[in-house]
Amino acid sequence: MPIHDFAFYSIIFFIIGVFLASLETSFYFILFAAFLTAALFLFFNFYFNFDKKLKLISLLSLIIILGAFYYNFYDAYQTKNIAIIFNQKIIFKGTIADYPERGSQQKLIVKLQKPFNGKILAQLKAYPAYNYGDLIEIEGIIKLPEPEDYKNYLKKDGISGIIKFPKINLISENHGSFAKNYLFKLKEEVVLNFQKTLPLEKAAFLSGITLGERAEFSPEFKENMAKSGTTHLVALSGYNITIVTIAIGAFFGYFLNKKITFWLTIITIIAFVIMTGAEASVVRAAIMGAIILLAKQIGRVHSVRNAIAVAAFIMILINPRVLSFDLGFQLSFLALIGIIYFSPIIEEFFKLREESGILGWRENFLATISAQAMALPLLLVNFESFSLTSVLANVLILGLIPITMFLGFLMAVFGFLSIHLATIIGWIANLFISYELLIIDIFSKFSISVKSIGISGLILYYLIIFAFILIFKLRTKK
């Protein structure tokens, strides 16, 4: 078996083990499932005389046990030292451990100091504003999270409690990482430059699509994006990484040799990921981008299939909870798989020509349909509705989003050199943003929704989708 196949199947079985353990499945059941899987592969190999590599795959399937063990070890390690007093009014100190989520209120992730230990989520008024690295004294009552909130997003971040509108005193500043503190302040300066050169709503939208910053979004605008099916536009993705990679590579490549340029580009990608909050979609894109850069650096052809698997593996290795408790992680990989593996089926079904069309509508149509086809059931289960008109909304917008992003990055750079130059670029960006916001507004008023299909419907749906992909791949090989 080639090494790339060995790595791919090992990762897949490891991920299966992590997933089963995250569902709090009995370890004895996981052992049984792993050995049963191995036995089934051996059975098919000997009885039907399939490819001999099934023997090795049967052994690799036992890595399911390793994945489950890793998740349980990580989970136990993260929870064993937590020391928090719940449901009592107490005074304690803590450091703000991540970039604050701002808007109508602030949400702070606070790392508690001794004699306590653990992380909590503090919800408080919008002002006074606190920053990453601030050491604060808090007086209030820490409560256990609601089961649904803990399951949906708090667990992946290791947050054990919630405190709402406590009394807070700032003790001192700059107790966090120097690099993170600098990057977060840089992000705030870029957002401020957008606000100097564009109307507030348009500056907020540009901050969203370039930096993933949504603090200035009004509740009405958030609702309009949800209804029009365009919320994903402000979830950072591969294009953001592509722009950073091309710009940094071109800049450093002009002065420095190939090897130094490669490492400086990788460092810049990492810095961008940290600065923008390390959302699952941008982390995935960054890892895959780094793999592609490495393949070019060492002169090896990269495999898209393996790049996806390795990106997922690295993210799960760092934090195995993201697999089951991070919807962004799930949607990001499902959308990517849809674009790569399901779009050829849709292209053949609709008999689309290879030309991209006006504003790249054919390419956008394929990307939107294939990504949403893979993500649809998960969206329905989590949000209980989905807008059918979002396909048309995305086709009309997506062709211009890359240009808008590029102009946004130019504004960010020139904003530090000359606000007048940034303003000139902002005039051009304003035209594109005005059109995009108009489309979002129109389709928010004419959305046609479908309702949830339930867990059983989700499983059946994905079985059918993967059957289509398998049949298509087998047919194209003949």
Tab-separated table of C-alpha atoms in Angstrom:
chain	number	residue	atom	x	y	z
A	1	MET	CA	0.000	0.000	0.000
A	2	PRO	CA	1.398	3.443	-0.930
A	3	ILE	CA	2.337	5.628	2.014
A	4	HIS	CA	-0.308	8.249	1.133
A	5	ASP	CA	-3.049	5.587	1.288
A	6	PHE	CA	-1.638	4.247	4.553
A	7	ALA	CA	-1.736	7.748	6.057
A	8	PHE	CA	-5.248	8.452	4.751
A	9	TYR	CA	-6.867	5.285	6.142
A	10	SER	CA	-5.026	5.658	9.454
A	11	ILE	CA	-6.380	9.187	9.868
A	12	ILE	CA	-9.923	8.177	8.912
A	13	PHE	CA	-10.052	5.368	11.463
A	14	PHE	CA	-8.488	7.607	14.126
A	15	ILE	CA	-11.203	10.215	13.498
A	16	ILE	CA	-13.915	7.544	13.719
A	17	GLY	CA	-12.549	6.531	17.131
A	18	VAL	CA	-12.529	10.137	18.349
A	19	PHE	CA	-16.084	10.624	17.118
A	20	LEU	CA	-17.411	7.510	18.856
A	21	ALA	CA	-15.721	8.464	22.133
A	22	SER	CA	-17.075	12.040	21.927
A	23	LEU	CA	-20.590	10.577	21.859
A	24	GLU	CA	-19.782	9.032	25.272
A	25	THR	CA	-19.938	5.568	23.722
A	26	SER	CA	-18.892	2.690	25.959
A	27	PHE	CA	-15.222	1.855	25.420
A	28	TYR	CA	-16.155	-1.835	25.270
A	29	PHE	CA	-18.549	-1.074	22.417
A	30	ILE	CA	-15.775	0.822	20.611
A	31	LEU	CA	-13.481	-2.206	21.010
A	32	PHE	CA	-16.201	-4.426	19.609
A	33	ALA	CA	-16.822	-2.026	16.689
A	34	ALA	CA	-13.103	-1.853	15.851
A	35	PHE	CA	-12.615	-5.632	15.807
A	36	LEU	CA	-15.875	-6.128	13.917
A	37	THR	CA	-14.714	-3.633	11.265
A	38	ALA	CA	-11.384	-5.453	10.953
A	39	ALA	CA	-13.178	-8.791	10.631
A	40	LEU	CA	-15.512	-7.450	7.929
A	41	PHE	CA	-12.587	-6.165	5.835
A	42	LEU	CA	-10.852	-9.554	6.114
A	43	PHE	CA	-14.088	-11.332	5.204
A	44	PHE	CA	-14.572	-9.255	2.052
A	45	ASN	CA	-10.943	-9.771	1.102
A	46	PHE	CA	-10.944	-13.557	1.410
A	47	TYR	CA	-14.505	-14.354	0.343
A	48	PHE	CA	-14.832	-11.952	-2.601
A	49	ASN	CA	-11.110	-11.860	-3.486
A	50	PHE	CA	-10.956	-8.068	-3.360
A	51	ASP	CA	-7.786	-5.988	-3.468
A	52	LYS	CA	-5.097	-7.345	-1.120
A	53	LYS	CA	-4.702	-3.961	0.519
A	54	LEU	CA	-7.924	-4.729	2.408
A	55	LYS	CA	-5.800	-6.932	4.694
A	56	LEU	CA	-3.789	-3.921	5.772
A	57	ILE	CA	-6.925	-1.768	5.989
A	58	SER	CA	-8.415	-4.354	8.341
A	59	LEU	CA	-5.433	-3.907	10.655
A	60	LEU	CA	-5.560	-0.132	10.328
A	61	SER	CA	-9.205	-0.180	11.401
A	62	LEU	CA	-7.980	-1.039	14.898
A	63	ILE	CA	-6.705	2.558	15.068
A	64	ILE	CA	-10.328	3.329	15.974
A	65	ILE	CA	-9.309	2.207	19.484
A	66	LEU	CA	-6.386	4.649	19.510
A	67	GLY	CA	-8.672	7.524	18.478
A	68	ALA	CA	-11.145	6.720	21.258
A	69	PHE	CA	-8.340	6.417	23.816
A	70	TYR	CA	-6.887	9.767	22.741
A	71	TYR	CA	-10.227	11.563	23.120
A	72	ASN	CA	-10.845	10.075	26.581
A	73	PHE	CA	-7.295	10.925	27.702
A	74	TYR	CA	-7.635	14.523	26.447
A	75	ASP	CA	-11.057	14.940	28.046
A	76	ALA	CA	-9.862	13.580	31.403
A	77	TYR	CA	-6.728	15.751	31.343
A	78	GLN	CA	-8.731	18.912	30.609
A	79	THR	CA	-11.221	18.348	33.404
A	80	LYS	CA	-9.142	16.836	36.230
A	81	ASN	CA	-7.709	20.121	37.579
A	82	ILE	CA	-10.834	22.277	37.342
A	83	ALA	CA	-11.551	24.015	40.666
A	84	ILE	CA	-14.590	26.288	40.533
A	85	ILE	CA	-17.226	27.109	43.170
A	86	PHE	CA	-20.660	27.167	41.573
A	87	ASN	CA	-23.899	28.854	42.690
A	88	GLN	CA	-22.271	30.937	45.431
A	89	LYS	CA	-21.346	34.608	45.436
A	90	ILE	CA	-17.556	34.744	45.439
A	91	ILE	CA	-14.700	37.127	44.595
A	92	PHE	CA	-11.939	35.811	42.380
A	93	LYS	CA	-9.268	36.931	39.903
A	94	GLY	CA	-8.728	35.909	36.319
A	95	THR	CA	-7.027	36.842	33.054
A	96	ILE	CA	-8.928	37.438	29.809
A	97	ALA	CA	-7.636	34.524	27.741
A	98	ASP	CA	-8.906	35.367	24.254
A	99	TYR	CA	-10.109	38.190	22.042
A	100	PRO	CA	-13.321	39.585	23.588
A	101	GLU	CA	-16.552	39.182	21.653
A	102	ARG	CA	-18.104	42.628	21.467
A	103	GLY	CA	-21.443	44.017	20.355
A	104	SER	CA	-24.504	44.931	22.410
A	105	GLN	CA	-22.651	43.184	25.265
A	106	GLN	CA	-19.177	41.796	25.914
A	107	LYS	CA	-18.332	38.119	26.245
A	108	LEU	CA	-15.013	37.375	27.907
A	109	ILE	CA	-13.280	34.021	28.254
A	110	VAL	CA	-11.584	34.263	31.647
A	111	LYS	CA	-8.816	31.950	32.910
A	112	LEU	CA	-9.174	31.779	36.685
A	113	GLN	CA	-6.247	32.292	39.031
A	114	LYS	CA	-5.421	30.321	42.180
A	115	PRO	CA	-6.931	29.096	44.426
A	116	PHE	CA	-9.409	28.466	41.572
A	117	ASN	CA	-8.671	26.876	38.209
A	118	GLY	CA	-10.484	26.577	34.905
A	119	LYS	CA	-12.117	28.829	32.323
A	120	ILE	CA	-15.461	30.614	32.484
A	121	LEU	CA	-17.507	32.786	30.144
A	122	ALA	CA	-18.296	36.244	31.558
A	123	GLN	CA	-21.191	38.177	30.000
A	124	LEU	CA	-21.277	41.898	30.798
A	125	LYS	CA	-22.298	45.290	29.456
A	126	ALA	CA	-20.616	46.730	26.372
A	127	TYR	CA	-18.765	49.368	28.413
A	128	PRO	CA	-16.246	49.722	29.891
A	129	ALA	CA	-14.435	47.617	27.305
A	130	TYR	CA	-11.874	45.023	28.399
A	131	ASN	CA	-9.044	43.537	26.342
A	132	TYR	CA	-7.106	40.336	25.924
A	133	GLY	CA	-4.515	39.942	28.693
A	134	ASP	CA	-6.320	42.121	31.260
A	135	LEU	CA	-6.084	40.867	34.838
A	136	ILE	CA	-9.478	41.481	36.457
A	137	GLU	CA	-11.198	40.929	39.789
A	138	ILE	CA	-14.734	39.554	39.518
A	139	GLU	CA	-17.513	39.404	42.084
A	140	GLY	CA	-20.562	37.322	41.264
A	141	ILE	CA	-22.117	33.861	40.988
A	142	ILE	CA	-20.687	31.284	38.591
A	143	LYS	CA	-23.319	28.908	37.239
A	144	LEU	CA	-23.067	25.699	35.286
A	145	PRO	CA	-23.834	26.180	31.574
A	146	GLU	CA	-27.128	24.985	30.183
A	147	PRO	CA	-26.631	21.439	28.827
A	148	GLU	CA	-27.399	22.511	25.254
A	149	ASP	CA	-24.985	25.468	25.358
A	150	TYR	CA	-22.257	23.303	26.845
A	151	LYS	CA	-22.772	20.664	24.205
A	152	ASN	CA	-22.962	23.091	21.304
A	153	TYR	CA	-19.989	25.356	21.780
A	154	LEU	CA	-18.664	25.812	25.323
A	155	LYS	CA	-17.175	22.365	25.725
A	156	LYS	CA	-14.821	22.693	22.757
A	157	ASP	CA	-13.291	25.798	24.375
A	158	GLY	CA	-12.917	24.127	27.770
A	159	ILE	CA	-15.374	26.548	29.401
A	160	SER	CA	-16.825	25.121	32.607
A	161	GLY	CA	-19.065	27.937	33.906
A	162	ILE	CA	-20.927	31.141	33.056
A	163	ILE	CA	-21.190	34.358	35.051
A	164	LYS	CA	-23.607	37.074	33.953
A	165	PHE	CA	-23.172	40.809	34.566
A	166	PRO	CA	-20.814	40.519	37.549
A	167	LYS	CA	-19.015	43.360	39.276
A	168	ILE	CA	-15.572	43.756	37.648
A	169	ASN	CA	-12.462	45.735	38.582
A	170	LEU	CA	-9.472	46.047	36.262
A	171	ILE	CA	-6.268	45.263	38.162
A	172	SER	CA	-3.633	45.503	35.412
A	173	GLU	CA	-3.064	44.963	31.683
A	174	ASN	CA	-0.833	42.979	29.300
A	175	HIS	CA	-0.699	39.611	31.048
A	176	GLY	CA	-1.230	37.622	27.885
A	177	SER	CA	1.054	36.594	25.042
A	178	PHE	CA	2.915	39.555	23.532
A	179	ALA	CA	2.373	38.200	20.000
A	180	LYS	CA	-1.372	37.651	20.451
A	181	ASN	CA	-1.788	41.035	22.098
A	182	TYR	CA	-0.004	42.743	19.191
A	183	LEU	CA	-2.044	40.862	16.572
A	184	PHE	CA	-5.355	41.646	18.278
A	185	LYS	CA	-4.460	45.347	18.448
A	186	LEU	CA	-3.476	45.238	14.774
A	187	LYS	CA	-6.882	43.768	13.966
A	188	GLU	CA	-8.609	46.571	15.870
A	189	GLU	CA	-6.574	49.168	13.957
A	190	VAL	CA	-7.581	47.631	10.621
A	191	VAL	CA	-11.263	47.671	11.624
A	192	LEU	CA	-10.863	51.304	12.689
A	193	ASN	CA	-9.362	52.139	9.271
A	194	PHE	CA	-12.402	50.588	7.585
A	195	GLN	CA	-14.677	52.697	9.768
A	196	LYS	CA	-12.767	55.866	8.813
A	197	THR	CA	-13.229	55.249	5.086
A	198	LEU	CA	-16.672	53.613	4.819
A	199	PRO	CA	-20.168	54.038	6.303
A	200	LEU	CA	-20.570	52.011	9.513
A	201	GLU	CA	-22.688	49.151	8.109
A	202	LYS	CA	-20.417	48.738	5.076
A	203	ALA	CA	-17.276	48.908	7.224
A	204	ALA	CA	-18.767	46.192	9.458
A	205	PHE	CA	-19.488	43.965	6.437
A	206	LEU	CA	-15.965	44.456	5.064
A	207	SER	CA	-14.526	43.646	8.518
A	208	GLY	CA	-16.617	40.485	8.481
A	209	ILE	CA	-15.510	39.131	5.102
A	210	THR	CA	-11.825	40.028	5.524
A	211	LEU	CA	-11.195	39.468	9.250
A	212	GLY	CA	-14.248	37.553	10.472
A	213	GLU	CA	-15.072	40.454	12.822
A	214	ARG	CA	-18.825	40.689	13.472
A	215	ALA	CA	-18.967	42.919	16.573
A	216	GLU	CA	-20.539	45.855	14.701
A	217	PHE	CA	-23.254	43.801	12.986
A	218	SER	CA	-26.719	45.008	13.922
A	219	PRO	CA	-29.307	42.379	14.964
A	220	GLU	CA	-31.303	43.260	11.827
A	221	PHE	CA	-28.311	42.668	9.558
A	222	LYS	CA	-27.527	39.321	11.236
A	223	GLU	CA	-31.141	38.277	10.683
A	224	ASN	CA	-31.022	39.393	7.028
A	225	MET	CA	-27.885	37.320	6.422
A	226	ALA	CA	-29.464	34.298	8.071
A	227	LYS	CA	-32.667	34.605	6.021
A	228	SER	CA	-30.789	35.105	2.751
A	229	GLY	CA	-28.417	32.216	3.451
A	230	THR	CA	-25.310	34.400	3.235
A	231	THR	CA	-23.979	34.157	6.806
A	232	HIS	CA	-21.106	31.996	5.544
A	233	LEU	CA	-19.665	35.050	3.764
A	234	VAL	CA	-18.312	36.316	7.087
A	235	ALA	CA	-16.852	32.935	8.033
A	236	LEU	CA	-13.229	33.168	6.935
A	237	SER	CA	-12.169	30.651	4.319
A	238	GLY	CA	-9.576	29.652	1.777
A	239	TYR	CA	-9.749	32.869	-0.194
A	240	ASN	CA	-8.532	34.926	2.768
A	241	ILE	CA	-5.580	32.579	3.123
A	242	THR	CA	-4.979	32.667	-0.642
A	243	ILE	CA	-4.751	36.468	-0.679
A	244	VAL	CA	-2.381	36.485	2.305
A	245	THR	CA	-0.240	33.738	0.748
A	246	ILE	CA	0.018	35.383	-2.679
A	247	ALA	CA	0.685	38.874	-1.287
A	248	ILE	CA	3.319	37.792	1.233
A	249	GLY	CA	4.916	35.325	-1.191
A	250	ALA	CA	5.183	37.986	-3.906
A	251	PHE	CA	6.541	40.613	-1.501
A	252	PHE	CA	9.204	38.505	0.206
A	253	GLY	CA	9.947	36.552	-2.979
A	254	TYR	CA	11.132	39.743	-4.628
A	255	PHE	CA	13.877	40.274	-2.019
A	256	LEU	CA	14.611	36.847	-0.544
A	257	ASN	CA	15.319	33.298	-1.660
A	258	LYS	CA	12.666	30.598	-2.002
A	259	LYS	CA	13.322	28.869	1.330
A	260	ILE	CA	13.192	32.025	3.475
A	261	THR	CA	10.094	33.221	1.578
A	262	PHE	CA	8.401	29.878	2.320
A	263	TRP	CA	8.979	30.121	6.076
A	264	LEU	CA	8.002	33.802	6.269
A	265	THR	CA	4.788	33.004	4.396
A	266	ILE	CA	3.973	30.163	6.816
A	267	ILE	CA	4.634	32.447	9.813
A	268	THR	CA	2.394	35.141	8.304
A	269	ILE	CA	-0.424	32.637	7.717
A	270	ILE	CA	-0.189	31.514	11.358
A	271	ALA	CA	-0.257	35.145	12.519
A	272	PHE	CA	-3.328	35.861	10.365
A	273	VAL	CA	-5.139	32.811	11.779
A	274	ILE	CA	-4.430	33.915	15.365
A	275	MET	CA	-5.382	37.529	14.648
A	276	THR	CA	-8.742	36.554	13.159
A	277	GLY	CA	-9.739	34.287	16.055
A	278	ALA	CA	-8.720	30.878	14.665
A	279	GLU	CA	-12.181	29.931	13.369
A	280	ALA	CA	-12.422	26.356	12.128
A	281	SER	CA	-12.822	27.302	8.459
A	282	VAL	CA	-9.729	29.517	8.360
A	283	VAL	CA	-7.628	27.040	10.378
A	284	ARG	CA	-8.604	24.307	7.910
A	285	ALA	CA	-7.749	26.556	4.956
A	286	ALA	CA	-4.446	27.583	6.557
A	287	ILE	CA	-3.350	23.986	7.175
A	288	MET	CA	-4.281	22.946	3.643
A	289	GLY	CA	-2.529	26.021	2.249
A	290	ALA	CA	0.600	25.173	4.241
A	291	ILE	CA	0.499	21.595	2.920
A	292	ILE	CA	0.282	22.857	-0.674
A	293	LEU	CA	3.161	25.306	-0.081
A	294	LEU	CA	5.246	22.521	1.473
A	295	ALA	CA	4.512	20.225	-1.491
A	296	LYS	CA	5.764	22.921	-3.872
A	297	GLN	CA	8.791	23.624	-1.680
A	298	ILE	CA	9.976	20.000	-1.690
A	299	GLY	CA	8.808	19.294	-5.233
A	300	ARG	CA	6.124	16.729	-4.377
A	301	VAL	CA	2.620	16.544	-5.825
A	302	HIS	CA	0.041	17.024	-3.071
A	303	SER	CA	-3.164	14.988	-2.790
A	304	VAL	CA	-6.335	17.010	-2.115
A	305	ARG	CA	-7.872	13.995	-0.369
A	306	ASN	CA	-4.907	13.641	1.947
A	307	ALA	CA	-4.645	17.403	2.481
A	308	ILE	CA	-8.243	17.418	3.758
A	309	ALA	CA	-7.564	14.399	5.976
A	310	VAL	CA	-4.337	15.850	7.398
A	311	ALA	CA	-5.989	19.226	8.073
A	312	ALA	CA	-8.792	17.500	9.993
A	313	PHE	CA	-6.296	15.274	11.831
A	314	ILE	CA	-4.128	18.194	13.000
A	315	MET	CA	-7.145	20.157	14.245
A	316	ILE	CA	-8.530	17.106	16.058
A	317	LEU	CA	-5.122	16.273	17.516
A	318	ILE	CA	-4.893	19.805	18.974
A	319	ASN	CA	-8.472	19.702	20.284
A	320	PRO	CA	-10.477	16.490	19.677
A	321	ARG	CA	-13.636	18.159	20.978
A	322	VAL	CA	-13.993	20.189	17.758
A	323	LEU	CA	-15.136	17.085	15.877
A	324	SER	CA	-18.455	16.836	17.699
A	325	PHE	CA	-18.831	20.215	19.388
A	326	ASP	CA	-17.743	22.747	16.737
A	327	LEU	CA	-20.397	23.298	14.072
A	328	GLY	CA	-18.013	25.550	12.130
A	329	PHE	CA	-15.500	22.683	11.886
A	330	GLN	CA	-18.178	20.307	10.626
A	331	LEU	CA	-19.667	22.729	8.077
A	332	SER	CA	-16.254	23.813	6.795
A	333	PHE	CA	-15.132	20.281	5.957
A	334	LEU	CA	-18.512	19.195	4.616
A	335	ALA	CA	-18.639	22.212	2.287
A	336	LEU	CA	-15.100	21.528	1.058
A	337	ILE	CA	-15.854	17.845	0.460
A	338	GLY	CA	-18.999	18.863	-1.428
A	339	ILE	CA	-17.108	21.297	-3.678
A	340	ILE	CA	-14.371	18.776	-4.494
A	341	TYR	CA	-16.330	15.528	-4.800
A	342	PHE	CA	-19.981	16.426	-5.388
A	343	SER	CA	-19.633	19.347	-7.826
A	344	PRO	CA	-18.511	17.081	-10.743
A	345	ILE	CA	-21.784	15.124	-10.338
A	346	ILE	CA	-23.843	18.329	-10.379
A	347	GLU	CA	-21.852	19.641	-13.347
A	348	GLU	CA	-22.628	16.488	-15.312
A	349	PHE	CA	-26.289	16.468	-14.240
A	350	PHE	CA	-26.897	20.055	-15.403
A	351	LYS	CA	-24.511	19.577	-18.367
A	352	LEU	CA	-22.739	22.846	-17.599
A	353	ARG	CA	-19.992	24.063	-19.900
A	354	GLU	CA	-16.516	24.638	-18.505
A	355	GLU	CA	-16.679	28.419	-19.051
A	356	SER	CA	-17.259	30.311	-15.815
A	357	GLY	CA	-19.876	32.677	-17.310
A	358	ILE	CA	-20.707	36.280	-16.398
A	359	LEU	CA	-19.410	37.088	-12.888
A	360	GLY	CA	-18.343	33.435	-12.755
A	361	TRP	CA	-21.971	32.373	-12.257
A	362	ARG	CA	-21.450	28.751	-13.370
A	363	GLU	CA	-18.536	28.285	-10.999
A	364	ASN	CA	-20.418	30.013	-8.193
A	365	PHE	CA	-23.530	27.941	-8.912
A	366	LEU	CA	-21.536	24.711	-8.716
A	367	ALA	CA	-19.706	25.775	-5.551
A	368	THR	CA	-22.910	26.922	-3.845
A	369	ILE	CA	-25.029	23.904	-4.796
A	370	SER	CA	-22.340	21.325	-3.963
A	371	ALA	CA	-21.337	22.964	-0.656
A	372	GLN	CA	-24.915	23.472	0.495
A	373	ALA	CA	-25.932	19.991	-0.622
A	374	MET	CA	-23.369	18.591	1.814
A	375	ALA	CA	-24.121	21.054	4.609
A	376	LEU	CA	-27.941	21.129	4.249
A	377	PRO	CA	-28.951	18.381	6.712
A	378	LEU	CA	-26.557	19.647	9.382
A	379	LEU	CA	-27.947	23.169	8.968
A	380	LEU	CA	-31.504	21.863	9.253
A	381	VAL	CA	-30.760	19.858	12.396
A	382	ASN	CA	-28.985	22.768	14.111
A	383	PHE	CA	-31.052	25.733	12.912
A	384	GLU	CA	-34.317	23.952	12.011
A	385	SER	CA	-34.703	25.837	8.705
A	386	PHE	CA	-32.867	26.591	5.467
A	387	SER	CA	-33.532	29.144	2.733
A	388	LEU	CA	-33.912	27.626	-0.732
A	389	THR	CA	-33.454	31.055	-2.329
A	390	SER	CA	-29.949	31.259	-0.829
A	391	VAL	CA	-28.579	29.476	-3.902
A	392	LEU	CA	-29.552	32.373	-6.183
A	393	ALA	CA	-28.418	34.947	-3.605
A	394	ASN	CA	-24.980	33.338	-3.437
A	395	VAL	CA	-24.671	33.031	-7.212
A	396	LEU	CA	-25.320	36.779	-7.508
A	397	ILE	CA	-22.835	37.698	-4.770
A	398	LEU	CA	-19.959	35.214	-4.730
A	399	GLY	CA	-18.376	36.401	-7.973
A	400	LEU	CA	-17.712	39.815	-6.444
A	401	ILE	CA	-16.717	38.770	-2.913
A	402	PRO	CA	-13.076	37.950	-3.891
A	403	ILE	CA	-12.676	41.422	-5.435
A	404	THR	CA	-14.218	43.033	-2.341
A	405	MET	CA	-11.898	41.058	-0.066
A	406	PHE	CA	-8.867	42.041	-2.121
A	407	LEU	CA	-9.851	45.717	-1.967
A	408	GLY	CA	-10.357	45.318	1.790
A	409	PHE	CA	-6.833	43.957	2.251
A	410	LEU	CA	-5.476	46.826	0.148
A	411	MET	CA	-7.373	49.301	2.342
A	412	ALA	CA	-5.933	47.624	5.438
A	413	VAL	CA	-2.357	47.980	4.155
A	414	PHE	CA	-2.679	51.504	2.758
A	415	GLY	CA	-4.608	52.647	5.822
A	416	PHE	CA	-1.346	52.493	7.795
A	417	LEU	CA	0.516	54.442	5.116
A	418	SER	CA	-2.029	57.071	4.093
A	419	ILE	CA	-5.700	57.311	5.045
A	420	HIS	CA	-6.232	59.278	1.828
A	421	LEU	CA	-5.039	56.354	-0.316
A	422	ALA	CA	-7.236	53.995	1.724
A	423	THR	CA	-10.205	56.321	1.142
A	424	ILE	CA	-9.695	56.222	-2.634
A	425	ILE	CA	-9.682	52.416	-2.589
A	426	GLY	CA	-12.697	52.606	-0.270
A	427	TRP	CA	-14.684	54.470	-2.949
A	428	ILE	CA	-14.239	51.490	-5.278
A	429	ALA	CA	-14.944	48.944	-2.528
A	430	ASN	CA	-18.075	50.870	-1.599
A	431	LEU	CA	-19.604	50.148	-5.034
A	432	PHE	CA	-19.180	46.384	-4.623
A	433	ILE	CA	-20.324	46.357	-0.997
A	434	SER	CA	-23.443	48.390	-1.844
A	435	TYR	CA	-24.436	45.796	-4.439
A	436	GLU	CA	-23.745	42.861	-2.086
A	437	LEU	CA	-25.748	44.407	0.757
A	438	LEU	CA	-28.611	45.104	-1.664
A	439	ILE	CA	-28.740	41.429	-2.697
A	440	ILE	CA	-28.678	40.326	0.960
A	441	ASP	CA	-31.527	42.728	1.769
A	442	ILE	CA	-33.663	41.631	-1.215
A	443	PHE	CA	-33.289	37.895	-0.596
A	444	SER	CA	-33.900	38.280	3.140
A	445	LYS	CA	-37.389	39.495	2.217
A	446	PHE	CA	-38.109	36.674	-0.238
A	447	SER	CA	-36.624	33.653	1.490
A	448	ILE	CA	-38.304	30.257	1.054
A	449	SER	CA	-37.477	27.968	3.959
A	450	VAL	CA	-37.517	24.207	4.476
A	451	LYS	CA	-37.766	22.691	7.954
A	452	SER	CA	-35.686	20.228	9.950
A	453	ILE	CA	-35.396	16.590	8.853
A	454	GLY	CA	-34.263	15.079	12.183
A	455	ILE	CA	-31.264	12.870	12.974
A	456	SER	CA	-32.582	9.817	11.085
A	457	GLY	CA	-33.203	11.949	8.006
A	458	LEU	CA	-29.679	13.372	8.305
A	459	ILE	CA	-28.106	9.891	8.353
A	460	LEU	CA	-30.199	8.689	5.387
A	461	TYR	CA	-29.393	11.852	3.425
A	462	TYR	CA	-25.626	11.449	3.825
A	463	LEU	CA	-25.777	7.757	2.950
A	464	ILE	CA	-27.484	8.679	-0.332
A	465	ILE	CA	-25.006	11.514	-1.056
A	466	PHE	CA	-21.948	9.322	-0.441
A	467	ALA	CA	-23.518	6.537	-2.544
A	468	PHE	CA	-23.860	8.996	-5.440
A	469	ILE	CA	-20.211	10.062	-5.042
A	470	LEU	CA	-18.987	6.438	-4.896
A	471	ILE	CA	-21.003	5.405	-7.966
A	472	PHE	CA	-19.761	8.445	-9.900
A	473	LYS	CA	-16.104	7.747	-9.011
A	474	LEU	CA	-16.403	4.061	-9.954
A	475	ARG	CA	-18.046	4.976	-13.274
A	476	THR	CA	-15.393	7.551	-14.172
A	477	LYS	CA	-12.616	5.029	-13.500
A	478	LYS	CA	-13.974	2.645	-16.153
